[in-house]
Short mmCIF file of the C-alpha atoms (twelve columns), coordinates in Angstrom:
data_MODEL
# 
_entry.id   MODEL 
# 
loop_
_atom_site.group_PDB 
_atom_site.id 
_atom_site.type_symbol 
_atom_site.label_atom_id 
_atom_site.label_alt_id 
_atom_site.label_comp_id 
_atom_site.label_asym_id 
_atom_site.label_seq_id 
_atom_site.Cartn_x 
_atom_site.Cartn_y 
_atom_site.Cartn_z 
_atom_site.pdbx_PDB_model_num 
ATOM 1   C CA . MET A 1   155.610 136.995 71.395  1 
ATOM 2   C CA . PRO A 2   158.569 135.629 69.643  1 
ATOM 3   C CA . LEU A 3   157.543 132.288 70.338  1 
ATOM 4   C CA . GLY A 4   154.368 132.932 68.831  1 
ATOM 5   C CA . ILE A 5   156.018 134.442 65.892  1 
ATOM 6   C CA . TRP A 6   158.026 131.447 65.555  1 
ATOM 7   C CA . PHE A 7   154.971 128.925 66.036  1 
ATOM 8   C CA . LEU A 8   152.754 131.020 63.739  1 
ATOM 9   C CA . ASP A 9   155.492 131.167 60.779  1 
ATOM 10  C CA . GLY A 10  155.074 127.605 60.410  1 
ATOM 11  C CA . ILE A 11  151.728 127.646 59.669  1 
ATOM 12  C CA . ARG A 12  152.429 130.617 57.754  1 
ATOM 13  C CA . GLN A 13  154.594 128.780 54.980  1 
ATOM 14  C CA . ALA A 14  151.842 126.049 54.825  1 
ATOM 15  C CA . ASP A 15  149.138 128.973 54.565  1 
ATOM 16  C CA . THR A 16  150.533 131.807 52.405  1 
ATOM 17  C CA . GLU A 17  146.931 133.551 52.057  1 
ATOM 18  C CA . THR A 18  146.506 133.701 56.014  1 
ATOM 19  C CA . HIS A 19  148.474 136.674 57.666  1 
ATOM 20  C CA . TRP A 20  149.047 135.951 61.449  1 
ATOM 21  C CA . LEU A 21  151.666 138.766 62.519  1 
ATOM 22  C CA . LEU A 22  149.744 141.691 62.951  1 
ATOM 23  C CA . PRO A 23  146.606 139.801 64.535  1 
ATOM 24  C CA . TRP A 24  148.970 138.020 66.980  1 
ATOM 25  C CA . VAL A 25  151.008 141.377 68.027  1 
ATOM 26  C CA . VAL A 26  147.719 143.031 68.635  1 
ATOM 27  C CA . LEU A 27  146.470 139.940 70.694  1 
ATOM 28  C CA . THR A 28  149.748 139.675 72.692  1 
ATOM 29  C CA . PHE A 29  149.853 143.788 73.653  1 
ATOM 30  C CA . SER A 30  145.875 143.595 74.457  1 
ATOM 31  C CA . THR A 31  145.842 140.173 76.781  1 
ATOM 32  C CA . ALA A 32  149.341 141.853 78.559  1 
ATOM 33  C CA . GLY A 33  147.189 144.960 79.073  1 
ATOM 34  C CA . MET A 34  144.445 142.946 80.457  1 
ATOM 35  C CA . LEU A 35  146.707 141.139 82.721  1 
ATOM 36  C CA . LEU A 36  147.731 144.434 84.139  1 
ATOM 37  C CA . MET A 37  144.326 145.504 84.888  1 
ATOM 38  C CA . MET A 38  143.653 142.158 86.690  1 
ATOM 39  C CA . PRO A 39  145.208 143.625 90.179  1 
ATOM 40  C CA . TYR A 40  142.794 146.780 90.323  1 
ATOM 41  C CA . LEU A 41  139.912 144.477 89.872  1 
ATOM 42  C CA . ALA A 42  141.182 142.123 93.029  1 
ATOM 43  C CA . PHE A 43  141.981 145.325 94.798  1 
ATOM 44  C CA . LEU A 44  138.351 146.661 94.322  1 
ATOM 45  C CA . GLU A 45  136.876 143.398 95.310  1 
ATOM 46  C CA . GLY A 46  138.268 143.328 98.354  1 
ATOM 47  C CA . LEU A 47  137.160 147.117 99.108  1 
ATOM 48  C CA . GLY A 48  133.432 145.517 98.558  1 
ATOM 49  C CA . TRP A 49  133.056 146.594 94.655  1 
ATOM 50  C CA . VAL A 50  132.310 142.973 93.752  1 
ATOM 51  C CA . GLN A 51  128.704 143.652 92.232  1 
ATOM 52  C CA . SER A 52  130.909 146.408 89.634  1 
ATOM 53  C CA . VAL A 53  133.454 144.310 89.221  1 
ATOM 54  C CA . THR A 54  131.190 141.457 88.356  1 
ATOM 55  C CA . VAL A 55  129.515 143.199 85.940  1 
ATOM 56  C CA . ILE A 56  132.754 144.144 84.168  1 
ATOM 57  C CA . ARG A 57  133.820 140.567 84.106  1 
ATOM 58  C CA . LEU A 58  130.655 139.636 82.368  1 
ATOM 59  C CA . VAL A 59  131.329 142.141 79.564  1 
ATOM 60  C CA . GLN A 60  134.780 140.749 79.347  1 
ATOM 61  C CA . GLY A 61  133.108 137.199 78.743  1 
ATOM 62  C CA . ILE A 62  130.466 138.438 76.566  1 
ATOM 63  C CA . LEU A 63  133.155 140.428 74.265  1 
ATOM 64  C CA . TRP A 64  135.830 137.525 74.521  1 
ATOM 65  C CA . ALA A 65  133.723 134.585 73.613  1 
ATOM 66  C CA . PRO A 66  131.794 135.471 70.553  1 
ATOM 67  C CA . VAL A 67  134.598 137.582 68.737  1 
ATOM 68  C CA . SER A 68  137.763 137.387 70.889  1 
ATOM 69  C CA . MET A 69  138.095 141.395 71.262  1 
ATOM 70  C CA . SER A 70  140.719 141.193 73.634  1 
ATOM 71  C CA . ALA A 71  141.894 144.605 72.459  1 
ATOM 72  C CA . ALA A 72  138.422 146.205 73.150  1 
ATOM 73  C CA . TYR A 73  137.896 144.803 76.559  1 
ATOM 74  C CA . CYS A 74  141.362 146.209 77.593  1 
ATOM 75  C CA . ILE A 75  140.505 149.362 76.250  1 
ATOM 76  C CA . VAL A 76  137.025 149.292 78.072  1 
ATOM 77  C CA . LEU A 77  138.395 148.232 81.009  1 
ATOM 78  C CA . SER A 78  141.021 150.864 81.485  1 
ATOM 79  C CA . GLY A 79  138.644 153.584 80.375  1 
ATOM 80  C CA . TRP A 80  136.025 152.449 83.283  1 
ATOM 81  C CA . LEU A 81  139.185 152.234 85.632  1 
ATOM 82  C CA . TRP A 82  140.327 155.761 84.838  1 
ATOM 83  C CA . ARG A 83  136.972 156.892 84.956  1 
ATOM 84  C CA . ARG A 84  135.943 155.580 88.354  1 
ATOM 85  C CA . TRP A 85  138.994 155.112 90.264  1 
ATOM 86  C CA . PRO A 86  141.493 157.628 88.696  1 
ATOM 87  C CA . ASP A 87  143.238 158.047 92.059  1 
ATOM 88  C CA . LEU A 88  143.821 154.418 92.381  1 
ATOM 89  C CA . MET A 89  145.174 153.954 89.062  1 
ATOM 90  C CA . ARG A 90  148.013 156.536 89.706  1 
ATOM 91  C CA . LEU A 91  149.125 154.823 92.626  1 
ATOM 92  C CA . GLY A 92  149.357 151.722 90.880  1 
ATOM 93  C CA . LEU A 93  151.633 153.284 87.992  1 
ATOM 94  C CA . GLY A 94  153.582 155.111 90.371  1 
ATOM 95  C CA . SER A 95  154.212 151.900 92.280  1 
ATOM 96  C CA . LEU A 96  155.827 150.327 89.280  1 
ATOM 97  C CA . LEU A 97  158.657 152.998 89.585  1 
ATOM 98  C CA . HIS A 98  159.531 151.286 93.039  1 
ATOM 99  C CA . LYS A 99  161.891 148.544 94.011  1 
ATOM 100 C CA . TYR A 100 160.292 145.521 94.851  1 
ATOM 101 C CA . ASP A 101 160.916 143.632 98.160  1 
ATOM 102 C CA . TRP A 102 161.376 140.406 97.160  1 
ATOM 103 C CA . SER A 103 162.172 139.151 100.681 1 
ATOM 104 C CA . LEU A 104 158.139 139.363 101.133 1 
ATOM 105 C CA . VAL A 105 158.110 136.631 98.803  1 
ATOM 106 C CA . ARG A 106 158.243 134.087 101.250 1 
ATOM 107 C CA . GLU A 107 154.625 135.263 103.108 1 
ATOM 108 C CA . PHE A 108 153.053 134.989 100.168 1 
ATOM 109 C CA . THR A 109 152.997 130.906 99.494  1 
ATOM 110 C CA . ALA A 110 149.418 130.994 99.290  1 
ATOM 111 C CA . GLN A 111 149.527 133.474 96.571  1 
ATOM 112 C CA . TRP A 112 151.987 131.301 94.907  1 
ATOM 113 C CA . ARG A 113 149.892 128.237 94.761  1 
ATOM 114 C CA . VAL A 114 147.025 130.498 93.340  1 
ATOM 115 C CA . ALA A 115 149.480 131.588 90.427  1 
ATOM 116 C CA . ILE A 116 149.872 128.154 89.727  1 
ATOM 117 C CA . SER A 117 146.207 127.262 89.654  1 
ATOM 118 C CA . TRP A 118 145.895 130.406 87.051  1 
ATOM 119 C CA . ILE A 119 148.485 129.268 84.722  1 
ATOM 120 C CA . CYS A 120 146.769 125.820 84.602  1 
ATOM 121 C CA . ALA A 121 143.545 127.238 84.075  1 
ATOM 122 C CA . TYR A 122 144.877 129.319 81.127  1 
ATOM 123 C CA . LEU A 123 146.875 126.077 79.679  1 
ATOM 124 C CA . THR A 124 143.582 124.380 79.701  1 
ATOM 125 C CA . THR A 125 141.284 126.499 77.896  1 
ATOM 126 C CA . GLN A 126 143.692 128.061 75.500  1 
ATOM 127 C CA . ILE A 127 146.856 126.070 74.741  1 
ATOM 128 C CA . TYR A 128 144.794 122.943 73.024  1 
ATOM 129 C CA . THR A 129 143.694 125.451 70.436  1 
ATOM 130 C CA . LEU A 130 147.377 126.255 69.394  1 
ATOM 131 C CA . ILE A 131 147.625 122.571 69.108  1 
ATOM 132 C CA . LEU A 132 145.213 121.892 66.743  1 
ATOM 133 C CA . MET A 133 146.433 124.923 64.726  1 
ATOM 134 C CA . ASN A 134 149.455 123.658 64.541  1 
ATOM 135 C CA . VAL A 135 148.587 120.103 63.517  1 
ATOM 136 C CA . ASP A 136 145.271 120.252 61.999  1 
ATOM 137 C CA . GLY A 137 145.283 123.839 60.433  1 
ATOM 138 C CA . PRO A 138 142.628 127.109 61.445  1 
ATOM 139 C CA . THR A 139 139.306 125.471 60.690  1 
ATOM 140 C CA . VAL A 140 139.402 122.886 63.052  1 
ATOM 141 C CA . ALA A 141 141.189 125.090 65.753  1 
ATOM 142 C CA . GLY A 142 138.707 127.791 65.211  1 
ATOM 143 C CA . GLN A 143 135.721 125.090 65.649  1 
ATOM 144 C CA . PHE A 144 137.529 124.179 68.897  1 
ATOM 145 C CA . GLY A 145 138.509 127.781 70.229  1 
ATOM 146 C CA . LEU A 146 135.066 128.984 69.939  1 
ATOM 147 C CA . THR A 147 133.705 126.141 71.172  1 
ATOM 148 C CA . MET A 148 135.614 126.256 74.275  1 
ATOM 149 C CA . ALA A 149 135.426 130.064 75.131  1 
ATOM 150 C CA . LEU A 150 131.405 129.517 74.869  1 
ATOM 151 C CA . LEU A 151 131.246 126.581 77.058  1 
ATOM 152 C CA . ASN A 152 134.067 128.380 79.497  1 
ATOM 153 C CA . MET A 153 132.057 131.316 79.449  1 
ATOM 154 C CA . VAL A 154 128.797 128.963 80.623  1 
ATOM 155 C CA . GLY A 155 131.213 128.016 83.391  1 
ATOM 156 C CA . VAL A 156 132.142 131.625 84.581  1 
ATOM 157 C CA . LEU A 157 128.845 132.719 84.720  1 
ATOM 158 C CA . ALA A 158 127.951 129.790 86.390  1 
ATOM 159 C CA . LEU A 159 130.282 130.657 88.981  1 
ATOM 160 C CA . SER A 160 129.209 134.063 89.250  1 
ATOM 161 C CA . THR A 161 127.321 133.624 92.754  1 
ATOM 162 C CA . VAL A 162 130.248 132.357 94.602  1 
ATOM 163 C CA . SER A 163 132.554 135.131 92.865  1 
ATOM 164 C CA . GLY A 164 130.139 137.896 94.322  1 
ATOM 165 C CA . ARG A 165 130.403 136.027 97.842  1 
ATOM 166 C CA . VAL A 166 134.155 136.576 98.312  1 
ATOM 167 C CA . ALA A 167 134.051 139.390 100.537 1 
ATOM 168 C CA . ILE A 168 131.179 137.723 102.409 1 
ATOM 169 C CA . LEU A 169 133.292 134.347 102.871 1 
ATOM 170 C CA . GLY A 170 135.911 136.165 103.843 1 
ATOM 171 C CA . ARG A 171 134.008 137.788 106.686 1 
ATOM 172 C CA . LEU A 172 132.063 134.398 107.699 1 
ATOM 173 C CA . VAL A 173 135.563 132.623 107.880 1 
ATOM 174 C CA . GLN A 174 136.775 135.178 109.890 1 
ATOM 175 C CA . SER A 175 133.662 135.347 112.384 1 
ATOM 176 C CA . GLY A 176 133.269 131.535 112.508 1 
ATOM 177 C CA . GLY A 177 130.089 131.501 110.817 1 
ATOM 178 C CA . VAL A 178 130.198 127.725 109.742 1 
ATOM 179 C CA . ASP A 179 126.316 127.395 109.423 1 
ATOM 180 C CA . GLU A 180 126.094 130.320 107.265 1 
ATOM 181 C CA . ILE A 181 128.874 129.018 104.994 1 
ATOM 182 C CA . ARG A 182 127.365 125.759 104.582 1 
ATOM 183 C CA . SER A 183 123.910 127.570 103.532 1 
ATOM 184 C CA . LEU A 184 125.823 129.156 100.979 1 
ATOM 185 C CA . TRP A 185 127.466 126.386 99.937  1 
ATOM 186 C CA . LYS A 186 124.682 124.097 99.141  1 
ATOM 187 C CA . LYS A 187 122.694 127.329 97.387  1 
ATOM 188 C CA . ASP A 188 126.024 127.896 95.156  1 
ATOM 189 C CA . VAL A 189 126.002 124.227 94.088  1 
ATOM 190 C CA . VAL A 190 122.497 124.225 93.106  1 
ATOM 191 C CA . PHE A 191 123.082 127.105 91.112  1 
ATOM 192 C CA . PHE A 192 126.228 126.052 89.341  1 
ATOM 193 C CA . VAL A 193 124.546 122.594 88.361  1 
ATOM 194 C CA . THR A 194 121.501 124.192 87.493  1 
ATOM 195 C CA . PHE A 195 122.813 127.150 85.403  1 
ATOM 196 C CA . PHE A 196 125.397 125.148 83.633  1 
ATOM 197 C CA . VAL A 197 123.189 121.866 82.655  1 
ATOM 198 C CA . ALA A 198 120.395 124.596 81.731  1 
ATOM 199 C CA . SER A 199 122.914 126.630 79.469  1 
ATOM 200 C CA . PHE A 200 124.310 123.500 77.778  1 
ATOM 201 C CA . ILE A 201 120.533 122.358 77.321  1 
ATOM 202 C CA . GLY A 202 119.865 125.489 75.647  1 
ATOM 203 C CA . MET A 203 122.774 125.670 73.177  1 
ATOM 204 C CA . LEU A 204 121.931 122.219 72.029  1 
ATOM 205 C CA . LEU A 205 118.422 123.539 71.408  1 
ATOM 206 C CA . VAL A 206 119.852 126.455 69.302  1 
ATOM 207 C CA . LEU A 207 122.022 124.264 67.274  1 
ATOM 208 C CA . TRP A 208 119.062 121.693 66.416  1 
ATOM 209 C CA . ILE A 209 116.638 124.776 65.561  1 
ATOM 210 C CA . PHE A 210 119.294 126.561 63.286  1 
ATOM 211 C CA . HIS A 211 121.214 123.468 62.050  1 
ATOM 212 C CA . ASP A 212 121.015 125.058 58.485  1 
ATOM 213 C CA . TRP A 213 123.053 128.333 59.487  1 
ATOM 214 C CA . SER A 214 126.584 128.162 57.885  1 
ATOM 215 C CA . LEU A 215 127.544 129.906 60.983  1 
ATOM 216 C CA . LEU A 216 126.856 126.988 63.365  1 
ATOM 217 C CA . SER A 217 129.417 125.239 61.438  1 
ATOM 218 C CA . ARG A 218 131.787 126.851 63.345  1 
ATOM 219 C CA . VAL A 219 131.480 125.059 66.342  1 
ATOM 220 C CA . LEU A 220 132.435 121.665 66.895  1 
ATOM 221 C CA . PRO A 221 129.927 118.404 66.148  1 
ATOM 222 C CA . THR A 222 127.530 117.734 68.954  1 
ATOM 223 C CA . ASN A 223 129.340 114.696 70.272  1 
ATOM 224 C CA . GLU A 224 132.452 116.471 70.375  1 
ATOM 225 C CA . LEU A 225 130.641 119.518 72.187  1 
ATOM 226 C CA . PHE A 226 129.183 117.059 74.912  1 
ATOM 227 C CA . CYS A 227 132.572 115.582 75.668  1 
ATOM 228 C CA . LEU A 228 134.113 119.352 76.154  1 
ATOM 229 C CA . PHE A 229 131.011 120.159 78.275  1 
ATOM 230 C CA . VAL A 230 131.564 117.334 80.657  1 
ATOM 231 C CA . PHE A 231 135.141 118.292 80.849  1 
ATOM 232 C CA . LEU A 232 134.521 121.933 81.582  1 
ATOM 233 C CA . PHE A 233 131.842 121.150 84.168  1 
ATOM 234 C CA . ALA A 234 134.604 119.185 86.098  1 
ATOM 235 C CA . PHE A 235 136.974 121.696 85.666  1 
ATOM 236 C CA . HIS A 236 134.743 124.529 86.929  1 
ATOM 237 C CA . MET A 237 133.322 122.304 89.419  1 
ATOM 238 C CA . THR A 238 137.033 122.354 90.920  1 
ATOM 239 C CA . ASN A 239 137.006 126.258 90.860  1 
ATOM 240 C CA . LEU A 240 134.071 126.150 93.001  1 
ATOM 241 C CA . PHE A 241 135.679 123.821 95.586  1 
ATOM 242 C CA . THR A 242 138.818 126.159 95.629  1 
ATOM 243 C CA . ALA A 243 136.725 129.093 95.796  1 
ATOM 244 C CA . TYR A 244 135.337 127.984 99.411  1 
ATOM 245 C CA . LEU A 245 138.735 126.654 100.482 1 
ATOM 246 C CA . ARG A 246 140.670 130.002 99.403  1 
ATOM 247 C CA . PRO A 247 139.001 132.086 102.429 1 
ATOM 248 C CA . TYR A 248 140.840 130.084 104.657 1 
ATOM 249 C CA . LEU A 249 144.178 130.936 102.835 1 
ATOM 250 C CA . LYS A 250 144.475 127.127 101.754 1 
ATOM 251 C CA . GLU A 251 145.028 126.130 97.957  1 
ATOM 252 C CA . PRO A 252 145.106 122.358 98.166  1 
ATOM 253 C CA . LEU A 253 143.589 121.985 94.922  1 
ATOM 254 C CA . ALA A 254 146.165 123.571 92.991  1 
ATOM 255 C CA . LYS A 255 148.034 120.569 92.586  1 
ATOM 256 C CA . VAL A 256 145.156 118.854 91.158  1 
ATOM 257 C CA . GLN A 257 144.897 121.274 88.420  1 
ATOM 258 C CA . LEU A 258 148.624 121.304 88.190  1 
ATOM 259 C CA . MET A 259 148.998 117.395 87.607  1 
ATOM 260 C CA . GLY A 260 145.654 117.164 85.585  1 
ATOM 261 C CA . THR A 261 147.623 119.651 83.016  1 
ATOM 262 C CA . LEU A 262 150.643 117.813 82.971  1 
ATOM 263 C CA . ILE A 263 149.186 114.925 82.404  1 
ATOM 264 C CA . ALA A 264 146.673 115.655 80.033  1 
ATOM 265 C CA . LEU A 265 148.808 118.109 77.825  1 
ATOM 266 C CA . PRO A 266 151.465 115.194 76.174  1 
ATOM 267 C CA . ILE A 267 148.500 113.196 75.714  1 
ATOM 268 C CA . ALA A 268 146.193 115.541 73.989  1 
ATOM 269 C CA . TYR A 269 148.823 116.651 71.955  1 
ATOM 270 C CA . TRP A 270 149.758 112.753 70.591  1 
ATOM 271 C CA . THR A 271 145.972 112.357 70.013  1 
ATOM 272 C CA . ALA A 272 145.624 115.513 68.238  1 
ATOM 273 C CA . LEU A 273 148.238 114.133 65.712  1 
ATOM 274 C CA . ASN A 274 146.294 110.901 65.195  1 
ATOM 275 C CA . TYR A 275 142.584 111.759 65.597  1 
ATOM 276 C CA . SER A 276 142.464 115.862 65.500  1 
ATOM 277 C CA . SER A 277 140.015 117.482 67.880  1 
ATOM 278 C CA . LEU A 278 138.095 114.358 68.867  1 
ATOM 279 C CA . GLY A 279 141.573 112.880 70.391  1 
ATOM 280 C CA . ILE A 280 141.632 116.015 72.483  1 
ATOM 281 C CA . VAL A 281 138.169 116.409 73.700  1 
ATOM 282 C CA . LEU A 282 138.371 112.647 74.421  1 
ATOM 283 C CA . THR A 283 141.541 113.050 76.106  1 
ATOM 284 C CA . LEU A 284 139.855 116.177 78.401  1 
ATOM 285 C CA . LEU A 285 136.983 113.782 79.055  1 
ATOM 286 C CA . CYS A 286 139.088 111.137 80.388  1 
ATOM 287 C CA . ALA A 287 140.898 113.998 82.878  1 
ATOM 288 C CA . GLY A 288 137.462 115.153 83.920  1 
ATOM 289 C CA . LEU A 289 135.567 111.910 84.614  1 
ATOM 290 C CA . PHE A 290 138.756 109.964 86.348  1 
ATOM 291 C CA . PHE A 291 141.022 112.806 87.509  1 
ATOM 292 C CA . TYR A 292 139.465 116.248 88.303  1 
ATOM 293 C CA . ILE A 293 136.175 115.163 90.060  1 
ATOM 294 C CA . PRO A 294 137.567 112.610 92.160  1 
ATOM 295 C CA . TRP A 295 140.502 113.750 93.427  1 
ATOM 296 C CA . ALA A 296 139.213 117.362 93.915  1 
ATOM 297 C CA . ALA A 297 135.976 116.034 95.476  1 
ATOM 298 C CA . PHE A 298 138.127 113.996 98.043  1 
ATOM 299 C CA . ILE A 299 140.407 116.648 98.963  1 
ATOM 300 C CA . PHE A 300 137.553 119.185 99.649  1 
ATOM 301 C CA . LYS A 301 135.308 116.781 101.512 1 
ATOM 302 C CA . THR A 302 138.935 116.014 103.568 1 
ATOM 303 C CA . GLU A 303 139.533 119.805 104.192 1 
ATOM 304 C CA . VAL A 304 135.887 120.961 105.134 1 
ATOM 305 C CA . GLU A 305 135.550 117.825 107.236 1 
ATOM 306 C CA . LYS A 306 138.091 119.998 109.673 1 
ATOM 307 C CA . LEU A 307 136.995 123.354 108.965 1 
ATOM 308 C CA . TRP A 308 133.219 122.795 109.068 1 
# 
């Protein structure tokens, strides 16, 4: 929070009519509240309540993308958990009072790699909006942020089938059902590609039909929209690869996401200074085409040849 206040204070000095402090404080606390809820969702998924968790994640995507109502989602999710699983919530809150045994950390190397993947995903989908706000003001940053959120929601929904198979994949890995895993993999790839591409085409049709609406000026131009689509397609395809390796307690693609973030971030910042949002989307396009997809596909192919 202090870093955000310092960051936004520089914008406030250039734009005295915009008030950032209260929205930033609300966003920070509500995002922290959502992070506290995530272990409960993961626990319920492991118990087999995948359908219920998928529905609540869909609500999250719908609320987050158009209006960024993180506070509303945090309230809805906490209320849903307290109503359906009050004992689980009490158990989790009670565990905060106990001292954590850090000697267990050495047993959770896979979890640490998952954590790195999540941090990289956050930086990939969020940090560039702040960069644009800093170098080009809130208008362009808002266009980029809304476009990123809409396309990212499409990616999350395209991965909904594999998200709903977490428990199934775990059981198949334990029982050695390689043929079933291959069959599910083909179905999920077809659904992912079809849904992602069809949703993007539908988005373009909406933009073309309602091009006179002033509301549509809040998204990026079509050429930048296409670049961002290609990048997020590559990024979420990497997540699809990861989802089929994670049941084997393997996280080899964490290094792809880490290196991709470390390489793209400084380049994107430099291009934003010189070319605004166009520089960022072109940087991400190159990262998706020449880094994420080739390296992730090679690693995935190498791993599945050993496992399948």
